[in-house]
mmCIF file with all atom_site columns, C-alpha atoms in Angstrom:
data_model
loop_
_atom_site.group_PDB
_atom_site.id
_atom_site.type_symbol
_atom_site.label_atom_id
_atom_site.label_alt_id
_atom_site.label_comp_id
_atom_site.label_asym_id
_atom_site.label_entity_id
_atom_site.label_seq_id
_atom_site.pdbx_PDB_ins_code
_atom_site.Cartn_x
_atom_site.Cartn_y
_atom_site.Cartn_z
_atom_site.occupancy
_atom_site.B_iso_or_equiv
_atom_site.pdbx_formal_charge
_atom_site.auth_seq_id
_atom_site.auth_comp_id
_atom_site.auth_asym_id
_atom_site.auth_atom_id
_atom_site.pdbx_PDB_model_num
ATOM 1   C CA . GLU T 1 1   ? 12.244  -12.489 -1.860  1.00 95.00 ? 1   GLU T CA 1
ATOM 2   C CA . VAL T 1 2   ? 12.153  -10.965 -5.325  1.00 96.00 ? 2   VAL T CA 1
ATOM 3   C CA . GLN T 1 3   ? 15.367  -9.122  -6.145  1.00 97.00 ? 3   GLN T CA 1
ATOM 4   C CA . LEU T 1 4   ? 16.619  -7.298  -9.215  1.00 98.00 ? 4   LEU T CA 1
ATOM 5   C CA . VAL T 1 5   ? 20.181  -6.030  -8.952  1.00 98.00 ? 5   VAL T CA 1
ATOM 6   C CA . GLU T 1 6   ? 21.557  -3.741  -11.632 1.00 98.00 ? 6   GLU T CA 1
ATOM 7   C CA . SER T 1 7   ? 25.222  -3.107  -12.313 1.00 98.00 ? 7   SER T CA 1
ATOM 8   C CA . GLY T 1 8   ? 27.506  -1.696  -14.976 1.00 98.00 ? 8   GLY T CA 1
ATOM 9   C CA . GLY T 1 9   ? 26.726  1.993   -14.724 1.00 98.00 ? 9   GLY T CA 1
ATOM 10  C CA . GLY T 1 10  ? 29.420  4.627   -14.587 1.00 98.00 ? 10  GLY T CA 1
ATOM 11  C CA . LEU T 1 11  ? 30.979  7.636   -16.250 1.00 98.00 ? 11  LEU T CA 1
ATOM 12  C CA . VAL T 1 12  ? 31.491  7.409   -20.013 1.00 98.00 ? 12  VAL T CA 1
ATOM 13  C CA . GLN T 1 13  ? 32.488  9.930   -22.644 1.00 98.00 ? 13  GLN T CA 1
ATOM 14  C CA . PRO T 1 14  ? 30.062  11.020  -25.364 1.00 98.00 ? 14  PRO T CA 1
ATOM 15  C CA . GLY T 1 15  ? 30.116  8.482   -28.158 1.00 98.00 ? 15  GLY T CA 1
ATOM 16  C CA . GLY T 1 16  ? 31.175  5.727   -25.792 1.00 98.00 ? 16  GLY T CA 1
ATOM 17  C CA . SER T 1 17  ? 29.531  2.461   -24.784 1.00 98.00 ? 17  SER T CA 1
ATOM 18  C CA . LEU T 1 18  ? 28.375  0.740   -21.618 1.00 98.00 ? 18  LEU T CA 1
ATOM 19  C CA . ARG T 1 19  ? 26.778  -2.601  -20.868 1.00 98.00 ? 19  ARG T CA 1
ATOM 20  C CA . LEU T 1 20  ? 24.290  -2.739  -18.043 1.00 98.00 ? 20  LEU T CA 1
ATOM 21  C CA . SER T 1 21  ? 23.447  -5.992  -16.299 1.00 98.00 ? 21  SER T CA 1
ATOM 22  C CA . CYS T 1 22  ? 20.486  -7.012  -14.182 1.00 98.00 ? 22  CYS T CA 1
ATOM 23  C CA . THR T 1 23  ? 20.588  -10.177 -12.118 1.00 98.00 ? 23  THR T CA 1
ATOM 24  C CA . ALA T 1 24  ? 17.324  -11.548 -10.773 1.00 98.00 ? 24  ALA T CA 1
ATOM 25  C CA . SER T 1 25  ? 16.527  -13.869 -7.892  1.00 97.00 ? 25  SER T CA 1
ATOM 26  C CA . GLY T 1 26  ? 13.577  -15.048 -5.861  1.00 97.00 ? 26  GLY T CA 1
ATOM 27  C CA . PHE T 1 27  ? 11.335  -16.097 -8.771  1.00 97.00 ? 27  PHE T CA 1
ATOM 28  C CA . THR T 1 28  ? 11.296  -18.220 -11.931 1.00 97.00 ? 28  THR T CA 1
ATOM 29  C CA . PHE T 1 29  ? 13.210  -15.949 -14.276 1.00 96.00 ? 29  PHE T CA 1
ATOM 30  C CA . ASN T 1 30  ? 12.315  -17.476 -17.638 1.00 95.00 ? 30  ASN T CA 1
ATOM 31  C CA . THR T 1 31  ? 8.578   -17.005 -17.135 1.00 95.00 ? 31  THR T CA 1
ATOM 32  C CA . TYR T 1 32  ? 8.828   -13.222 -17.103 1.00 96.00 ? 32  TYR T CA 1
ATOM 33  C CA . ASP T 1 33  ? 9.455   -10.371 -19.522 1.00 96.00 ? 33  ASP T CA 1
ATOM 34  C CA . PHE T 1 34  ? 11.790  -7.559  -18.500 1.00 98.00 ? 34  PHE T CA 1
ATOM 35  C CA . HIS T 1 35  ? 12.148  -3.860  -19.197 1.00 98.00 ? 35  HIS T CA 1
ATOM 36  C CA . TRP T 1 36  ? 14.641  -1.072  -18.737 1.00 98.00 ? 36  TRP T CA 1
ATOM 37  C CA . VAL T 1 37  ? 13.270  2.279   -17.572 1.00 98.00 ? 37  VAL T CA 1
ATOM 38  C CA . ARG T 1 38  ? 15.417  5.360   -16.999 1.00 98.00 ? 38  ARG T CA 1
ATOM 39  C CA . GLN T 1 39  ? 15.102  8.519   -14.959 1.00 98.00 ? 39  GLN T CA 1
ATOM 40  C CA . ALA T 1 40  ? 17.246  11.610  -15.337 1.00 98.00 ? 40  ALA T CA 1
ATOM 41  C CA . THR T 1 41  ? 17.971  13.356  -12.049 1.00 97.00 ? 41  THR T CA 1
ATOM 42  C CA . GLY T 1 42  ? 14.919  15.307  -10.911 1.00 96.00 ? 42  GLY T CA 1
ATOM 43  C CA . LYS T 1 43  ? 12.887  14.185  -13.929 1.00 97.00 ? 43  LYS T CA 1
ATOM 44  C CA . GLY T 1 44  ? 10.173  11.674  -14.704 1.00 98.00 ? 44  GLY T CA 1
ATOM 45  C CA . LEU T 1 45  ? 10.274  8.043   -15.798 1.00 98.00 ? 45  LEU T CA 1
ATOM 46  C CA . GLU T 1 46  ? 11.076  7.090   -19.389 1.00 98.00 ? 46  GLU T CA 1
ATOM 47  C CA . TRP T 1 47  ? 10.552  3.610   -20.818 1.00 98.00 ? 47  TRP T CA 1
ATOM 48  C CA . VAL T 1 48  ? 13.623  2.424   -22.744 1.00 98.00 ? 48  VAL T CA 1
ATOM 49  C CA . SER T 1 49  ? 13.364  -1.198  -23.843 1.00 98.00 ? 49  SER T CA 1
ATOM 50  C CA . ALA T 1 50  ? 11.765  -4.578  -23.231 1.00 97.00 ? 50  ALA T CA 1
ATOM 51  C CA . ILE T 1 51  ? 12.519  -8.240  -23.904 1.00 97.00 ? 51  ILE T CA 1
ATOM 52  C CA . GLY T 1 52  ? 10.036  -11.069 -23.884 1.00 94.00 ? 52  GLY T CA 1
ATOM 53  C CA . GLY T 1 53  ? 10.407  -14.677 -22.938 1.00 90.00 ? 53  GLY T CA 1
ATOM 54  C CA . GLY T 1 54  ? 10.672  -15.539 -26.613 1.00 88.00 ? 54  GLY T CA 1
ATOM 55  C CA . TYR T 1 55  ? 13.580  -13.094 -26.922 1.00 90.00 ? 55  TYR T CA 1
ATOM 56  C CA . ASP T 1 56  ? 11.399  -10.603 -28.807 1.00 95.00 ? 56  ASP T CA 1
ATOM 57  C CA . THR T 1 57  ? 12.735  -7.073  -28.258 1.00 97.00 ? 57  THR T CA 1
ATOM 58  C CA . TYR T 1 58  ? 11.276  -3.572  -28.263 1.00 96.00 ? 58  TYR T CA 1
ATOM 59  C CA . TYR T 1 59  ? 12.838  -0.124  -28.025 1.00 97.00 ? 59  TYR T CA 1
ATOM 60  C CA . ALA T 1 60  ? 11.928  3.513   -27.490 1.00 97.00 ? 60  ALA T CA 1
ATOM 61  C CA . GLY T 1 61  ? 12.487  5.657   -30.555 1.00 96.00 ? 61  GLY T CA 1
ATOM 62  C CA . SER T 1 62  ? 15.195  7.635   -28.767 1.00 97.00 ? 62  SER T CA 1
ATOM 63  C CA . VAL T 1 63  ? 17.429  4.570   -28.391 1.00 98.00 ? 63  VAL T CA 1
ATOM 64  C CA . THR T 1 64  ? 16.571  2.469   -31.437 1.00 97.00 ? 64  THR T CA 1
ATOM 65  C CA . GLY T 1 65  ? 19.702  1.557   -33.336 1.00 98.00 ? 65  GLY T CA 1
ATOM 66  C CA . ARG T 1 66  ? 21.965  2.428   -30.398 1.00 98.00 ? 66  ARG T CA 1
ATOM 67  C CA . PHE T 1 67  ? 20.786  0.163   -27.536 1.00 98.00 ? 67  PHE T CA 1
ATOM 68  C CA . THR T 1 68  ? 20.394  -3.619  -27.562 1.00 98.00 ? 68  THR T CA 1
ATOM 69  C CA . ILE T 1 69  ? 18.540  -5.574  -24.907 1.00 98.00 ? 69  ILE T CA 1
ATOM 70  C CA . SER T 1 70  ? 19.254  -9.258  -24.330 1.00 98.00 ? 70  SER T CA 1
ATOM 71  C CA . ARG T 1 71  ? 18.703  -11.964 -21.751 1.00 98.00 ? 71  ARG T CA 1
ATOM 72  C CA . GLU T 1 72  ? 20.478  -15.081 -20.538 1.00 97.00 ? 72  GLU T CA 1
ATOM 73  C CA . ASN T 1 73  ? 18.049  -17.361 -18.762 1.00 97.00 ? 73  ASN T CA 1
ATOM 74  C CA . ALA T 1 74  ? 20.778  -19.690 -17.508 1.00 97.00 ? 74  ALA T CA 1
ATOM 75  C CA . LYS T 1 75  ? 22.231  -16.771 -15.555 1.00 98.00 ? 75  LYS T CA 1
ATOM 76  C CA . ASN T 1 76  ? 18.911  -15.156 -14.581 1.00 98.00 ? 76  ASN T CA 1
ATOM 77  C CA . SER T 1 77  ? 20.177  -12.002 -16.227 1.00 98.00 ? 77  SER T CA 1
ATOM 78  C CA . VAL T 1 78  ? 19.084  -9.218  -18.527 1.00 98.00 ? 78  VAL T CA 1
ATOM 79  C CA . TYR T 1 79  ? 21.487  -6.876  -20.273 1.00 98.00 ? 79  TYR T CA 1
ATOM 80  C CA . LEU T 1 80  ? 21.376  -3.494  -21.982 1.00 98.00 ? 80  LEU T CA 1
ATOM 81  C CA . GLN T 1 81  ? 24.194  -2.734  -24.400 1.00 98.00 ? 81  GLN T CA 1
ATOM 82  C CA . MET T 1 82  ? 24.345  1.015   -24.927 1.00 98.00 ? 82  MET T CA 1
ATOM 83  C CA . ASN T 1 83  ? 26.374  2.471   -27.805 1.00 98.00 ? 83  ASN T CA 1
ATOM 84  C CA . SER T 1 84  ? 26.887  5.983   -29.203 1.00 98.00 ? 84  SER T CA 1
ATOM 85  C CA . LEU T 1 85  ? 25.962  7.491   -25.866 1.00 98.00 ? 85  LEU T CA 1
ATOM 86  C CA . THR T 1 86  ? 25.086  11.180  -25.558 1.00 98.00 ? 86  THR T CA 1
ATOM 87  C CA . ALA T 1 87  ? 24.503  13.507  -22.622 1.00 98.00 ? 87  ALA T CA 1
ATOM 88  C CA . GLU T 1 88  ? 20.760  12.910  -23.053 1.00 98.00 ? 88  GLU T CA 1
ATOM 89  C CA . ASP T 1 89  ? 21.300  9.279   -21.999 1.00 98.00 ? 89  ASP T CA 1
ATOM 90  C CA . THR T 1 90  ? 22.521  10.367  -18.555 1.00 98.00 ? 90  THR T CA 1
ATOM 91  C CA . ALA T 1 91  ? 20.110  8.824   -16.062 1.00 98.00 ? 91  ALA T CA 1
ATOM 92  C CA . LEU T 1 92  ? 19.458  6.199   -13.421 1.00 98.00 ? 92  LEU T CA 1
ATOM 93  C CA . TYR T 1 93  ? 18.595  2.997   -15.283 1.00 98.00 ? 93  TYR T CA 1
ATOM 94  C CA . TYR T 1 94  ? 16.114  0.645   -13.641 1.00 98.00 ? 94  TYR T CA 1
ATOM 95  C CA . CYS T 1 95  ? 15.637  -3.024  -14.474 1.00 98.00 ? 95  CYS T CA 1
ATOM 96  C CA . VAL T 1 96  ? 11.940  -3.819  -14.134 1.00 98.00 ? 96  VAL T CA 1
ATOM 97  C CA . ARG T 1 97  ? 9.972   -7.063  -14.181 1.00 98.00 ? 97  ARG T CA 1
ATOM 98  C CA . GLU T 1 98  ? 6.693   -7.258  -16.047 1.00 97.00 ? 98  GLU T CA 1
ATOM 99  C CA . GLY T 1 99  ? 3.957   -9.115  -14.219 1.00 93.00 ? 99  GLY T CA 1
ATOM 100 C CA . ASN T 1 100 ? 2.555   -12.311 -15.718 1.00 89.00 ? 100 ASN T CA 1
ATOM 101 C CA . LEU T 1 101 ? -0.691  -13.041 -13.878 1.00 86.00 ? 101 LEU T CA 1
ATOM 102 C CA . ASN T 1 102 ? -4.178  -12.008 -15.011 1.00 83.00 ? 102 ASN T CA 1
ATOM 103 C CA . CYS T 1 103 ? -2.826  -9.689  -17.684 1.00 87.00 ? 103 CYS T CA 1
ATOM 104 C CA . VAL T 1 104 ? -5.107  -7.817  -20.055 1.00 83.00 ? 104 VAL T CA 1
ATOM 105 C CA . GLY T 1 105 ? -3.993  -8.640  -23.570 1.00 78.00 ? 105 GLY T CA 1
ATOM 106 C CA . TYR T 1 106 ? -0.381  -9.677  -23.968 1.00 81.00 ? 106 TYR T CA 1
ATOM 107 C CA . LEU T 1 107 ? 1.113   -6.846  -21.902 1.00 90.00 ? 107 LEU T CA 1
ATOM 108 C CA . CYS T 1 108 ? 1.120   -6.555  -18.108 1.00 93.00 ? 108 CYS T CA 1
ATOM 109 C CA . GLU T 1 109 ? 1.914   -4.049  -15.441 1.00 95.00 ? 109 GLU T CA 1
ATOM 110 C CA . LEU T 1 110 ? 5.522   -3.476  -14.376 1.00 97.00 ? 110 LEU T CA 1
ATOM 111 C CA . ASP T 1 111 ? 5.396   -5.055  -10.964 1.00 95.00 ? 111 ASP T CA 1
ATOM 112 C CA . PHE T 1 112 ? 8.856   -4.998  -9.463  1.00 97.00 ? 112 PHE T CA 1
ATOM 113 C CA . TRP T 1 113 ? 11.777  -2.560  -9.842  1.00 98.00 ? 113 TRP T CA 1
ATOM 114 C CA . GLY T 1 114 ? 15.456  -2.817  -9.039  1.00 98.00 ? 114 GLY T CA 1
ATOM 115 C CA . GLN T 1 115 ? 17.355  -0.028  -7.287  1.00 98.00 ? 115 GLN T CA 1
ATOM 116 C CA . GLY T 1 116 ? 18.922  1.269   -10.474 1.00 98.00 ? 116 GLY T CA 1
ATOM 117 C CA . THR T 1 117 ? 22.413  1.898   -11.822 1.00 98.00 ? 117 THR T CA 1
ATOM 118 C CA . LEU T 1 118 ? 23.605  5.389   -12.673 1.00 98.00 ? 118 LEU T CA 1
ATOM 119 C CA . VAL T 1 119 ? 24.908  6.204   -16.136 1.00 98.00 ? 119 VAL T CA 1
ATOM 120 C CA . THR T 1 120 ? 26.662  9.535   -16.634 1.00 98.00 ? 120 THR T CA 1
ATOM 121 C CA . VAL T 1 121 ? 27.716  10.631  -20.111 1.00 98.00 ? 121 VAL T CA 1
ATOM 122 C CA . SER T 1 122 ? 30.162  13.497  -19.924 1.00 97.00 ? 122 SER T CA 1
ATOM 123 C CA . SER T 1 123 ? 33.557  14.576  -21.181 1.00 96.00 ? 123 SER T CA 1
ATOM 124 C CA . GLU N 2 1   ? 2.887   6.267   -29.231 1.00 95.00 ? 1   GLU N CA 1
ATOM 125 C CA . ILE N 2 2   ? 0.267   6.859   -26.541 1.00 97.00 ? 2   ILE N CA 1
ATOM 126 C CA . VAL N 2 3   ? 0.812   10.107  -24.620 1.00 98.00 ? 3   VAL N CA 1
ATOM 127 C CA . LEU N 2 4   ? -0.270  10.260  -20.984 1.00 98.00 ? 4   LEU N CA 1
ATOM 128 C CA . THR N 2 5   ? -1.044  13.720  -19.606 1.00 98.00 ? 5   THR N CA 1
ATOM 129 C CA . GLN N 2 6   ? -0.974  13.772  -15.837 1.00 98.00 ? 6   GLN N CA 1
ATOM 130 C CA . SER N 2 7   ? -2.295  16.569  -13.626 1.00 98.00 ? 7   SER N CA 1
ATOM 131 C CA . PRO N 2 8   ? -1.575  18.414  -11.495 1.00 97.00 ? 8   PRO N CA 1
ATOM 132 C CA . ASP N 2 9   ? 2.223   18.572  -11.640 1.00 97.00 ? 9   ASP N CA 1
ATOM 133 C CA . PHE N 2 10  ? 2.409   19.492  -7.964  1.00 97.00 ? 10  PHE N CA 1
ATOM 134 C CA . GLN N 2 11  ? 0.052   19.453  -5.034  1.00 97.00 ? 11  GLN N CA 1
ATOM 135 C CA . SER N 2 12  ? 0.598   20.689  -1.468  1.00 97.00 ? 12  SER N CA 1
ATOM 136 C CA . VAL N 2 13  ? -1.855  18.977  0.849   1.00 96.00 ? 13  VAL N CA 1
ATOM 137 C CA . THR N 2 14  ? -2.731  18.966  4.549   1.00 96.00 ? 14  THR N CA 1
ATOM 138 C CA . PRO N 2 15  ? -2.764  15.582  6.341   1.00 96.00 ? 15  PRO N CA 1
ATOM 139 C CA . LYS N 2 16  ? -6.183  13.871  6.284   1.00 97.00 ? 16  LYS N CA 1
ATOM 140 C CA . GLU N 2 17  ? -7.120  15.748  3.114   1.00 97.00 ? 17  GLU N CA 1
ATOM 141 C CA . LYS N 2 18  ? -8.226  13.868  0.009   1.00 97.00 ? 18  LYS N CA 1
ATOM 142 C CA . VAL N 2 19  ? -5.907  13.886  -3.011  1.00 97.00 ? 19  VAL N CA 1
ATOM 143 C CA . THR N 2 20  ? -7.000  13.339  -6.607  1.00 98.00 ? 20  THR N CA 1
ATOM 144 C CA . ILE N 2 21  ? -4.543  12.880  -9.479  1.00 98.00 ? 21  ILE N CA 1
ATOM 145 C CA . THR N 2 22  ? -5.692  12.457  -13.049 1.00 98.00 ? 22  THR N CA 1
ATOM 146 C CA . CYS N 2 23  ? -4.114  10.810  -16.061 1.00 98.00 ? 23  CYS N CA 1
ATOM 147 C CA . ARG N 2 24  ? -5.492  11.281  -19.576 1.00 98.00 ? 24  ARG N CA 1
ATOM 148 C CA . ALA N 2 25  ? -4.439  9.068   -22.489 1.00 98.00 ? 25  ALA N CA 1
ATOM 149 C CA . SER N 2 26  ? -4.189  10.321  -26.064 1.00 98.00 ? 26  SER N CA 1
ATOM 150 C CA . GLN N 2 27  ? -6.124  7.236   -27.242 1.00 97.00 ? 27  GLN N CA 1
ATOM 151 C CA . THR N 2 28  ? -8.182  4.574   -25.580 1.00 96.00 ? 28  THR N CA 1
ATOM 152 C CA . ILE N 2 29  ? -6.255  2.014   -23.516 1.00 94.00 ? 29  ILE N CA 1
ATOM 153 C CA . GLY N 2 30  ? -9.137  0.129   -21.945 1.00 93.00 ? 30  GLY N CA 1
ATOM 154 C CA . SER N 2 31  ? -8.182  -0.548  -18.351 1.00 94.00 ? 31  SER N CA 1
ATOM 155 C CA . SER N 2 32  ? -4.414  -0.887  -18.980 1.00 95.00 ? 32  SER N CA 1
ATOM 156 C CA . LEU N 2 33  ? -3.416  1.966   -16.709 1.00 97.00 ? 33  LEU N CA 1
ATOM 157 C CA . HIS N 2 34  ? -1.277  1.518   -13.605 1.00 98.00 ? 34  HIS N CA 1
ATOM 158 C CA . TRP N 2 35  ? -0.168  3.839   -10.801 1.00 98.00 ? 35  TRP N CA 1
ATOM 159 C CA . TYR N 2 36  ? 3.202   4.053   -9.055  1.00 98.00 ? 36  TYR N CA 1
ATOM 160 C CA . GLN N 2 37  ? 4.532   5.854   -5.997  1.00 98.00 ? 37  GLN N CA 1
ATOM 161 C CA . GLN N 2 38  ? 8.146   6.992   -5.849  1.00 98.00 ? 38  GLN N CA 1
ATOM 162 C CA . LYS N 2 39  ? 9.534   8.350   -2.602  1.00 98.00 ? 39  LYS N CA 1
ATOM 163 C CA . PRO N 2 40  ? 12.804  10.326  -2.626  1.00 95.00 ? 40  PRO N CA 1
ATOM 164 C CA . ASP N 2 41  ? 15.832  8.133   -3.378  1.00 95.00 ? 41  ASP N CA 1
ATOM 165 C CA . GLN N 2 42  ? 13.672  5.045   -3.806  1.00 98.00 ? 42  GLN N CA 1
ATOM 166 C CA . SER N 2 43  ? 12.540  2.987   -6.762  1.00 98.00 ? 43  SER N CA 1
ATOM 167 C CA . PRO N 2 44  ? 8.948   3.283   -7.955  1.00 98.00 ? 44  PRO N CA 1
ATOM 168 C CA . LYS N 2 45  ? 6.449   1.014   -6.232  1.00 98.00 ? 45  LYS N CA 1
ATOM 169 C CA . LEU N 2 46  ? 3.284   -0.362  -7.824  1.00 98.00 ? 46  LEU N CA 1
ATOM 170 C CA . LEU N 2 47  ? 0.203   1.052   -6.091  1.00 98.00 ? 47  LEU N CA 1
ATOM 171 C CA . ILE N 2 48  ? -2.726  0.171   -8.343  1.00 97.00 ? 48  ILE N CA 1
ATOM 172 C CA . LYS N 2 49  ? -2.848  -2.011  -11.456 1.00 96.00 ? 49  LYS N CA 1
ATOM 173 C CA . TYR N 2 50  ? -5.378  -2.146  -14.284 1.00 96.00 ? 50  TYR N CA 1
ATOM 174 C CA . THR N 2 51  ? -7.092  1.090   -13.260 1.00 97.00 ? 51  THR N CA 1
ATOM 175 C CA . SER N 2 52  ? -8.558  -0.092  -9.968  1.00 96.00 ? 52  SER N CA 1
ATOM 176 C CA . GLN N 2 53  ? -7.049  -3.403  -8.845  1.00 96.00 ? 53  GLN N CA 1
ATOM 177 C CA . SER N 2 54  ? -5.485  -3.216  -5.414  1.00 95.00 ? 54  SER N CA 1
ATOM 178 C CA . ILE N 2 55  ? -1.983  -4.455  -4.671  1.00 96.00 ? 55  ILE N CA 1
ATOM 179 C CA . SER N 2 56  ? -1.140  -6.536  -1.619  1.00 95.00 ? 56  SER N CA 1
ATOM 180 C CA . GLY N 2 57  ? 0.468   -4.436  1.104   1.00 96.00 ? 57  GLY N CA 1
ATOM 181 C CA . VAL N 2 58  ? -0.709  -1.095  -0.270  1.00 98.00 ? 58  VAL N CA 1
ATOM 182 C CA . PRO N 2 59  ? -2.908  0.844   2.191   1.00 97.00 ? 59  PRO N CA 1
ATOM 183 C CA . SER N 2 60  ? -6.609  0.895   1.364   1.00 97.00 ? 60  SER N CA 1
ATOM 184 C CA . ARG N 2 61  ? -6.656  4.705   1.255   1.00 97.00 ? 61  ARG N CA 1
ATOM 185 C CA . PHE N 2 62  ? -5.212  4.385   -2.277  1.00 98.00 ? 62  PHE N CA 1
ATOM 186 C CA . SER N 2 63  ? -7.767  3.683   -4.990  1.00 98.00 ? 63  SER N CA 1
ATOM 187 C CA . GLY N 2 64  ? -8.096  4.064   -8.722  1.00 98.00 ? 64  GLY N CA 1
ATOM 188 C CA . SER N 2 65  ? -10.909 4.557   -11.207 1.00 97.00 ? 65  SER N CA 1
ATOM 189 C CA . GLY N 2 66  ? -11.611 5.350   -14.836 1.00 96.00 ? 66  GLY N CA 1
ATOM 190 C CA . SER N 2 67  ? -11.588 3.666   -18.230 1.00 91.00 ? 67  SER N CA 1
ATOM 191 C CA . GLY N 2 68  ? -10.806 4.366   -21.869 1.00 91.00 ? 68  GLY N CA 1
ATOM 192 C CA . THR N 2 69  ? -8.831  7.594   -21.767 1.00 96.00 ? 69  THR N CA 1
ATOM 193 C CA . ASP N 2 70  ? -9.504  9.164   -18.365 1.00 97.00 ? 70  ASP N CA 1
ATOM 194 C CA . PHE N 2 71  ? -8.174  7.769   -15.116 1.00 98.00 ? 71  PHE N CA 1
ATOM 195 C CA . THR N 2 72  ? -7.924  8.905   -11.508 1.00 98.00 ? 72  THR N CA 1
ATOM 196 C CA . LEU N 2 73  ? -5.806  8.000   -8.486  1.00 98.00 ? 73  LEU N CA 1
ATOM 197 C CA . THR N 2 74  ? -7.382  8.944   -5.180  1.00 98.00 ? 74  THR N CA 1
ATOM 198 C CA . ILE N 2 75  ? -5.696  9.073   -1.800  1.00 97.00 ? 75  ILE N CA 1
ATOM 199 C CA . ASP N 2 76  ? -8.303  9.261   0.939   1.00 95.00 ? 76  ASP N CA 1
ATOM 200 C CA . SER N 2 77  ? -7.118  10.908  4.136   1.00 94.00 ? 77  SER N CA 1
ATOM 201 C CA . LEU N 2 78  ? -3.527  11.703  3.203   1.00 96.00 ? 78  LEU N CA 1
ATOM 202 C CA . GLU N 2 79  ? -0.832  10.671  5.662   1.00 97.00 ? 79  GLU N CA 1
ATOM 203 C CA . ALA N 2 80  ? 2.635   12.182  6.089   1.00 96.00 ? 80  ALA N CA 1
ATOM 204 C CA . GLU N 2 81  ? 4.246   9.036   4.647   1.00 97.00 ? 81  GLU N CA 1
ATOM 205 C CA . ASP N 2 82  ? 2.399   9.626   1.350   1.00 97.00 ? 82  ASP N CA 1
ATOM 206 C CA . ALA N 2 83  ? 4.718   12.495  0.405   1.00 97.00 ? 83  ALA N CA 1
ATOM 207 C CA . ALA N 2 84  ? 6.067   11.266  -2.924  1.00 98.00 ? 84  ALA N CA 1
ATOM 208 C CA . ALA N 2 85  ? 5.892   11.523  -6.694  1.00 98.00 ? 85  ALA N CA 1
ATOM 209 C CA . TYR N 2 86  ? 3.098   9.592   -8.375  1.00 98.00 ? 86  TYR N CA 1
ATOM 210 C CA . TYR N 2 87  ? 3.209   8.307   -11.959 1.00 98.00 ? 87  TYR N CA 1
ATOM 211 C CA . CYS N 2 88  ? 0.742   6.636   -14.270 1.00 98.00 ? 88  CYS N CA 1
ATOM 212 C CA . LEU N 2 89  ? 1.865   4.022   -16.822 1.00 98.00 ? 89  LEU N CA 1
ATOM 213 C CA . GLN N 2 90  ? -0.009  2.594   -19.788 1.00 97.00 ? 90  GLN N CA 1
ATOM 214 C CA . SER N 2 91  ? 0.543   -0.973  -20.967 1.00 96.00 ? 91  SER N CA 1
ATOM 215 C CA . GLY N 2 92  ? -2.133  -0.876  -23.639 1.00 93.00 ? 92  GLY N CA 1
ATOM 216 C CA . SER N 2 93  ? 0.478   -0.955  -26.363 1.00 92.00 ? 93  SER N CA 1
ATOM 217 C CA . LEU N 2 94  ? 4.212   -0.691  -26.901 1.00 92.00 ? 94  LEU N CA 1
ATOM 218 C CA . PRO N 2 95  ? 6.035   1.518   -26.332 1.00 95.00 ? 95  PRO N CA 1
ATOM 219 C CA . PHE N 2 96  ? 4.951   1.715   -22.726 1.00 96.00 ? 96  PHE N CA 1
ATOM 220 C CA . THR N 2 97  ? 4.598   5.357   -21.688 1.00 97.00 ? 97  THR N CA 1
ATOM 221 C CA . PHE N 2 98  ? 4.474   7.187   -18.387 1.00 98.00 ? 98  PHE N CA 1
ATOM 222 C CA . GLY N 2 99  ? 2.687   10.313  -17.289 1.00 98.00 ? 99  GLY N CA 1
ATOM 223 C CA . GLY N 2 100 ? 4.870   13.260  -16.371 1.00 98.00 ? 100 GLY N CA 1
ATOM 224 C CA . GLY N 2 101 ? 4.357   12.713  -12.653 1.00 98.00 ? 101 GLY N CA 1
ATOM 225 C CA . THR N 2 102 ? 2.659   14.503  -9.763  1.00 98.00 ? 102 THR N CA 1
ATOM 226 C CA . LYS N 2 103 ? 4.636   15.556  -6.726  1.00 98.00 ? 103 LYS N CA 1
ATOM 227 C CA . VAL N 2 104 ? 2.595   15.510  -3.527  1.00 98.00 ? 104 VAL N CA 1
ATOM 228 C CA . GLU N 2 105 ? 3.937   17.605  -0.681  1.00 97.00 ? 105 GLU N CA 1
ATOM 229 C CA . ILE N 2 106 ? 2.647   17.600  2.872   1.00 95.00 ? 106 ILE N CA 1
ATOM 230 C CA . LYS N 2 107 ? 1.838   21.035  4.264   1.00 93.00 ? 107 LYS N CA 1
#
């Protein structure tokens, strides 16, 4: 069974930092790319960041320079280091797997989502 | 960045009615448009990939169509369990972007 389990969320003051973790199981981790997607309470989905199998990284403009995505294949884990947090970063953060079969071009659909970890930035 | 404009924002529908949700891209994305269903307090679930490809386990009343910049999700004969928010996602280029979502309520 495919599982993505996020952790590391919590309450942090503006300007603070958090490191989110996502541990995967049930599939061959190093053959997939991974993303972080966030959702503020009652709002829509916002793509945040992605990391490829070759450790290439991509970021939304709103987090560039503040967030860093990384992966550790030996631990089947993906991380999101978040610095200089603001209230606008308050959201549920989902770890999401990108599919890797029959893709069009070099990007695929996001096929499996974790349950999310809640980040609250407040004083 | 590709902007996805989804409509309507909200729809109140009677069971067995047909539901149509549209997603328009600000530039052509070929067939790289996917649809997700998110029920309250749950993670999004992939419904349709690459415009019209079905996903194992998803009821056949869900279908997708379109190409280029205009895409449609259709729910034939809505059931009570289909009450949810629906989102489109484009993977034509990075950054990935989502539509604003459509909330479907059962009358």
